[in-house]
XYZ file of C-alpha atoms in Angstrom:
420
model
C 157.041 -128.569 210.468
C 155.627 -129.138 207.018
C 154.217 -125.590 206.847
C 157.471 -124.155 208.123
C 159.451 -125.995 205.457
C 157.336 -124.433 202.699
C 157.779 -121.020 204.209
C 161.552 -121.472 204.277
C 161.552 -122.423 200.580
C 159.562 -119.349 199.622
C 162.157 -116.919 200.951
C 164.946 -117.829 198.478
C 162.465 -117.694 195.589
C 161.340 -114.234 196.606
C 164.932 -113.130 196.989
C 165.789 -114.470 193.547
C 162.775 -112.722 191.993
C 163.698 -109.410 193.567
C 167.315 -109.840 192.488
C 166.209 -110.659 188.924
C 163.991 -107.573 188.730
C 166.809 -105.421 190.085
C 169.220 -106.824 187.496
C 166.765 -106.123 184.667
C 166.241 -102.574 185.894
C 169.991 -102.000 186.110
C 170.493 -103.449 182.628
C 167.755 -101.218 181.209
C 169.212 -98.201 182.994
C 172.663 -98.940 181.616
C 171.189 -99.292 178.133
C 169.606 -95.848 178.223
C 172.554 -94.225 179.994
C 174.942 -95.473 177.302
C 172.554 -94.466 174.536
C 173.503 -90.753 174.352
C 177.181 -91.665 174.458
C 176.788 -93.995 171.474
C 175.123 -91.215 169.500
C 178.049 -88.892 170.090
C 180.302 -91.334 168.261
C 178.214 -91.196 165.065
C 179.563 -89.258 162.112
C 176.784 -86.851 161.109
C 176.859 -83.481 159.384
C 174.130 -82.119 161.635
C 174.009 -82.387 165.420
C 172.175 -83.982 168.340
C 170.446 -82.221 171.202
C 170.194 -84.102 174.511
C 168.695 -81.355 176.674
C 165.800 -78.893 176.479
C 163.896 -81.052 174.009
C 160.447 -80.389 175.442
C 159.294 -78.968 172.085
C 159.628 -82.458 170.591
C 157.129 -83.738 173.170
C 154.394 -81.438 171.872
C 152.184 -81.616 168.825
C 149.004 -80.016 167.523
C 146.856 -82.629 169.264
C 148.301 -81.431 172.597
C 147.167 -84.618 174.354
C 150.367 -86.666 174.547
C 153.741 -85.490 175.825
C 156.642 -87.930 175.475
C 160.109 -86.428 175.850
C 162.775 -88.078 173.656
C 166.285 -88.936 174.777
C 167.682 -86.956 171.860
C 166.707 -84.828 168.884
C 168.641 -85.100 165.639
C 168.981 -81.953 163.536
C 170.048 -83.519 160.230
C 171.832 -81.627 157.506
C 171.638 -84.401 154.950
C 169.703 -87.559 154.166
C 172.782 -89.573 155.141
C 172.411 -88.221 158.696
C 168.949 -89.779 158.887
C 170.199 -93.031 157.381
C 173.079 -93.148 159.890
C 170.884 -92.848 162.971
C 168.284 -95.342 161.765
C 170.989 -97.863 160.862
C 172.481 -97.309 164.326
C 169.164 -98.140 166.005
C 168.627 -101.109 163.680
C 171.984 -102.578 164.634
C 171.133 -102.311 168.325
C 168.248 -104.677 167.698
C 164.738 -104.867 169.164
C 166.106 -105.500 172.639
C 167.126 -101.868 172.924
C 163.441 -100.775 172.820
C 164.590 -97.566 171.109
C 162.169 -95.808 168.816
C 162.605 -93.071 166.234
C 160.097 -90.597 164.820
C 160.285 -87.973 162.093
C 158.897 -84.574 163.106
C 157.991 -81.973 160.519
C 155.820 -79.052 161.598
C 154.470 -80.973 164.609
C 150.876 -80.908 163.388
C 150.089 -84.552 164.213
C 147.378 -85.416 166.734
C 148.163 -88.703 168.463
C 151.857 -88.383 169.301
C 152.854 -89.722 165.865
C 155.875 -87.399 165.754
C 156.988 -88.220 169.298
C 159.434 -90.901 170.462
C 159.310 -91.749 174.192
C 162.935 -92.092 175.384
C 163.921 -92.439 171.728
C 165.065 -90.111 168.962
C 163.061 -87.440 167.188
C 164.393 -86.345 163.800
C 163.696 -82.666 163.161
C 162.928 -82.792 159.436
C 162.697 -79.020 159.101
C 166.442 -78.722 159.744
C 167.249 -80.948 156.764
C 169.140 -78.949 154.161
C 166.461 -78.262 151.604
C 167.791 -78.771 148.150
C 166.470 -76.199 145.753
C 162.966 -76.952 144.591
C 163.107 -78.013 140.970
C 159.997 -77.316 138.929
C 159.826 -79.295 135.685
C 157.500 -77.860 133.067
C 156.180 -79.639 129.996
C 153.298 -81.920 129.174
C 153.413 -83.677 132.557
C 154.849 -81.078 134.959
C 156.134 -81.933 138.433
C 158.251 -80.526 141.244
C 161.012 -82.202 143.261
C 160.975 -81.091 146.905
C 162.516 -81.911 150.271
C 160.204 -83.705 152.711
C 160.775 -80.911 155.235
C 159.431 -78.243 152.879
C 156.111 -76.542 153.665
C 153.287 -76.784 151.134
C 152.768 -73.023 151.242
C 156.354 -72.536 150.022
C 155.828 -75.086 147.260
C 152.718 -73.228 146.141
C 154.537 -69.901 145.831
C 157.504 -71.437 144.007
C 155.366 -73.346 141.505
C 153.209 -70.290 140.810
C 156.299 -68.611 139.350
C 155.901 -71.101 136.478
C 152.116 -70.819 136.338
C 151.763 -74.260 137.969
C 150.517 -75.736 141.252
C 150.050 -79.165 142.883
C 146.715 -80.792 142.078
C 145.585 -81.843 145.543
C 145.836 -79.988 148.835
C 145.068 -80.035 152.518
C 142.955 -77.213 153.948
C 145.989 -76.003 155.938
C 149.182 -75.410 153.930
C 151.703 -74.745 156.703
C 152.559 -78.440 156.915
C 155.525 -80.407 155.606
C 155.427 -82.606 152.532
C 156.639 -85.653 154.456
C 154.008 -85.109 157.132
C 150.964 -85.046 154.864
C 152.249 -87.786 152.550
C 152.702 -90.018 155.606
C 148.991 -89.603 156.299
C 146.956 -88.948 153.146
C 146.431 -85.238 152.508
C 142.724 -84.684 151.904
C 140.790 -81.563 150.983
C 137.975 -80.516 148.700
C 139.896 -81.449 145.520
C 140.223 -85.132 146.531
C 137.002 -86.197 144.760
C 138.665 -85.362 141.409
C 142.411 -85.855 141.901
C 142.444 -88.149 144.911
C 144.344 -87.262 148.098
C 147.884 -85.935 147.955
C 149.302 -89.463 148.134
C 147.629 -90.194 144.776
C 149.588 -87.382 143.123
C 153.163 -88.478 143.827
C 155.426 -89.764 141.040
C 158.456 -90.724 143.094
C 159.855 -90.772 146.641
C 163.234 -90.932 148.299
C 162.895 -92.963 151.498
C 165.128 -94.061 154.368
C 164.010 -97.573 155.313
C 163.897 -99.120 158.783
C 167.365 -100.550 158.177
C 168.858 -97.196 157.310
C 168.966 -97.801 153.568
C 168.243 -94.904 151.203
C 165.886 -96.034 148.465
C 164.203 -94.319 145.521
C 160.747 -95.763 144.906
C 157.796 -95.268 142.562
C 155.047 -97.260 140.846
C 157.725 -98.944 138.738
C 160.643 -99.119 141.199
C 160.400 -100.596 144.719
C 156.605 -100.376 144.377
C 155.861 -102.147 147.689
C 157.905 -99.582 149.583
C 156.301 -96.745 147.599
C 152.748 -97.780 148.464
C 153.663 -98.721 152.036
C 155.228 -95.377 152.853
C 152.457 -93.246 151.302
C 149.856 -93.015 154.046
C 151.916 -95.378 156.200
C 152.101 -93.065 159.255
C 155.888 -93.282 159.248
C 155.911 -97.011 160.028
C 157.543 -98.182 156.774
C 160.243 -95.583 156.312
C 160.967 -91.862 156.465
C 160.225 -89.799 153.372
C 163.109 -87.447 152.616
C 162.200 -86.217 149.124
C 159.141 -86.313 146.861
C 158.220 -85.700 143.240
C 154.781 -84.063 143.136
C 152.479 -83.847 140.102
C 151.522 -80.336 138.971
C 148.847 -78.731 136.806
C 148.259 -75.237 135.363
C 147.338 -72.899 138.207
C 144.339 -70.557 138.031
C 144.551 -67.022 139.330
C 141.076 -66.537 140.764
C 138.342 -68.469 142.564
C 134.579 -68.130 142.775
C 133.766 -69.210 146.328
C 130.223 -70.346 147.205
C 128.464 -71.358 150.423
C 124.927 -72.738 150.739
C 123.077 -74.285 153.695
C 120.921 -77.358 154.234
C 118.733 -78.375 157.169
C 118.539 -82.040 156.118
C 121.672 -84.203 156.012
C 120.413 -86.725 153.447
C 119.657 -83.915 150.993
C 123.055 -82.366 151.683
C 124.860 -85.698 151.140
C 122.865 -86.460 147.984
C 123.864 -83.121 146.471
C 127.529 -83.720 147.342
C 127.415 -87.137 145.681
C 125.663 -85.722 142.645
C 128.277 -83.000 142.165
C 131.261 -85.342 142.356
C 129.634 -87.633 139.776
C 129.484 -84.898 137.127
C 132.108 -84.446 134.439
C 131.874 -80.650 134.473
C 131.465 -79.673 138.098
C 133.039 -77.486 140.763
C 136.784 -77.651 141.467
C 136.441 -77.857 145.232
C 133.604 -79.607 147.123
C 133.532 -79.797 150.899
C 130.969 -79.875 153.689
C 130.756 -78.399 157.170
C 128.392 -79.417 159.987
C 127.228 -76.592 162.249
C 125.301 -77.078 165.485
C 124.039 -74.251 167.688
C 125.818 -71.580 165.652
C 124.230 -68.257 166.523
C 124.257 -65.481 163.929
C 125.831 -67.737 161.340
C 124.818 -65.756 158.273
C 125.861 -62.449 159.826
C 129.364 -63.792 160.366
C 129.674 -64.432 156.625
C 128.612 -60.982 155.485
C 132.064 -59.424 155.831
C 133.514 -61.588 153.052
C 130.512 -63.157 151.242
C 127.650 -61.523 149.367
C 124.144 -63.001 149.693
C 122.324 -63.523 146.400
C 119.148 -62.196 148.037
C 120.053 -59.840 150.928
C 116.439 -59.502 152.119
C 115.800 -63.256 152.344
C 119.230 -63.837 153.876
C 118.509 -61.291 156.626
C 115.342 -63.195 157.565
C 117.075 -66.562 157.886
C 117.424 -67.796 161.480
C 120.123 -70.340 162.312
C 119.948 -70.325 166.125
C 119.847 -73.756 167.722
C 119.565 -75.696 164.471
C 121.811 -78.368 163.038
C 122.798 -77.088 159.600
C 125.026 -78.409 156.856
C 127.119 -76.045 154.758
C 128.142 -77.034 151.255
C 131.301 -75.158 150.251
C 132.156 -74.958 146.548
C 134.652 -73.212 144.296
C 135.202 -72.659 140.605
C 138.701 -71.728 139.457
C 139.197 -69.236 136.623
C 141.567 -66.759 135.009
C 140.955 -63.145 133.982
C 138.713 -63.048 130.935
C 136.886 -66.263 131.894
C 134.534 -64.804 134.528
C 131.450 -64.735 132.280
C 131.879 -68.354 131.211
C 132.453 -69.479 134.810
C 129.346 -67.589 135.949
C 127.308 -69.427 133.310
C 128.681 -72.792 134.470
C 127.816 -71.962 138.081
C 124.324 -70.870 137.063
C 123.808 -74.230 135.337
C 125.026 -76.220 138.367
C 123.300 -74.479 141.279
C 119.700 -75.197 140.122
C 120.541 -78.925 140.336
C 120.965 -78.564 144.120
C 118.315 -78.497 146.873
C 119.822 -76.060 149.378
C 117.839 -73.483 151.345
C 117.363 -70.736 148.690
C 117.917 -67.788 151.035
C 121.354 -69.066 152.088
C 123.257 -68.712 148.807
C 126.398 -66.663 149.442
C 129.185 -65.973 146.938
C 132.613 -64.411 147.024
C 135.544 -63.892 144.666
C 139.134 -64.153 145.802
C 142.596 -65.053 144.543
C 143.625 -68.702 144.238
C 146.386 -68.212 146.817
C 144.123 -66.486 149.330
C 141.587 -69.290 149.088
C 144.132 -72.063 149.523
C 145.788 -70.278 152.455
C 142.525 -69.258 154.136
C 143.052 -71.359 157.275
C 146.300 -69.538 158.064
C 144.349 -66.314 158.500
C 142.056 -68.122 160.954
C 145.121 -69.556 162.698
C 146.521 -66.094 163.364
C 143.222 -65.034 164.958
C 143.093 -68.160 167.137
C 146.707 -67.698 168.227
C 145.986 -64.115 169.253
C 143.215 -65.448 171.520
C 145.295 -68.323 172.901
C 143.017 -70.915 171.287
C 145.365 -72.510 168.736
C 147.220 -74.634 171.312
C 144.147 -76.170 172.947
C 143.912 -80.005 172.927
C 142.566 -81.354 169.647
C 141.090 -84.849 170.088
C 140.194 -85.035 166.400
C 139.050 -88.098 164.522
C 139.086 -88.833 160.782
C 136.785 -91.501 159.398
C 136.077 -92.928 155.944
C 132.375 -93.836 155.829
C 130.906 -95.675 152.811
C 128.035 -94.086 150.902
C 125.636 -96.823 152.067
C 126.262 -95.989 155.737
C 126.634 -92.212 155.721
C 122.988 -91.337 156.516
C 122.844 -93.799 159.406
C 126.125 -92.462 160.716
C 124.858 -88.887 160.559
C 121.602 -89.790 162.268
C 123.443 -91.415 165.162
C 126.152 -88.789 165.609
C 125.177 -85.344 164.334
C 122.837 -83.579 166.712
C 122.627 -86.695 168.878
C 126.059 -87.576 170.274
C 127.333 -84.194 169.103
C 125.196 -81.366 170.466
C 127.681 -78.501 170.359
C 130.468 -77.980 167.798
C 131.628 -74.577 168.999
C 135.041 -75.952 169.965
C 135.995 -77.541 166.664
C 134.986 -78.156 163.051
C 133.110 -81.166 161.729
C 134.050 -81.544 158.059
C 132.494 -83.813 155.449
C 134.555 -84.489 152.310
C 132.911 -86.406 149.458
C 135.482 -88.639 147.772
C 135.442 -91.105 144.914
C 136.739 -94.529 145.923
C 138.464 -94.909 142.548
C 140.673 -91.873 143.215
């Protein structure tokens, strides 16, 4: 009888638990079912899309696919503020998320919003880019603008942004939400170090202008904040005089510590190269031959005898910017810098190209990869900041040990100054 009594008491508890779970599920279902209807009542200049939004569940990483409940195509900054304020007012209980999507080049689903709202930043009406010349030139741009377009517009005034990413077909808001690093970062810092002012929509739907002097906490939180502290809608980017031409140099190393030491030496110099980057290459067959179409070896005979098969090699990539009439002086500067380095002598290759062609070089590679169906492969990439004191140990443990084949993706090494 005692056992039977316990069994009888368990039944109502189980029934109550099941009923409670059912009620929660129904409540959650009602929340999401009423969500699209509530959006339709909002006064926005743009429009919402509730169907066929699979594109917003894809990004360059191609590893995560979360379909949103809706995509907002804003026409104005107030549209973005309206939707974020709407979600804020619903409170955390709604579990609704929002994400800004630019060119969809993120890797870890950063621009996706499972069952939430994706804001298509590229549909934002782009106010005319305003280039301000003078002693401290800058350009005001929409966050949905591509860096390649900014480059071409600024070049009309003989100017260009100071710091870049290697790939320019990305939005301003996208790279400023991360960092924006390339071979110029050792001198100018990443792109987030070259911003004078931002317009931001906060998590409450407030539109704020921020800078070092105004709303500084918001300014520093949003730059490199991965979209967690607000959505960048406009930016003021620092500019500098733009060169017309580039001397482009590649040399190889077989020893990582020597390669890293030379990188660190170059970024410590006052008069050095304008772009310094590194590339790790493992099991790259016919490496030198692949360069010959666009680079000239200093010593063709020695270069033809160099064998790269099966070796872990480290490429130091360098550039010097110049204008017509300055070639002789730039050549002299290069000739004074190269003897300070300990690369493999037979692997010195040089090329000369326009400033625009160098900056946009990855786009040409993109077109080739797209033609072969390789651009949309999964990209489980990882970015790490490793201190100088640990870099050789890191390389010893990873390069050629954990990593034995880099044919499916690049391994880049950027030397940066902590103070930048």
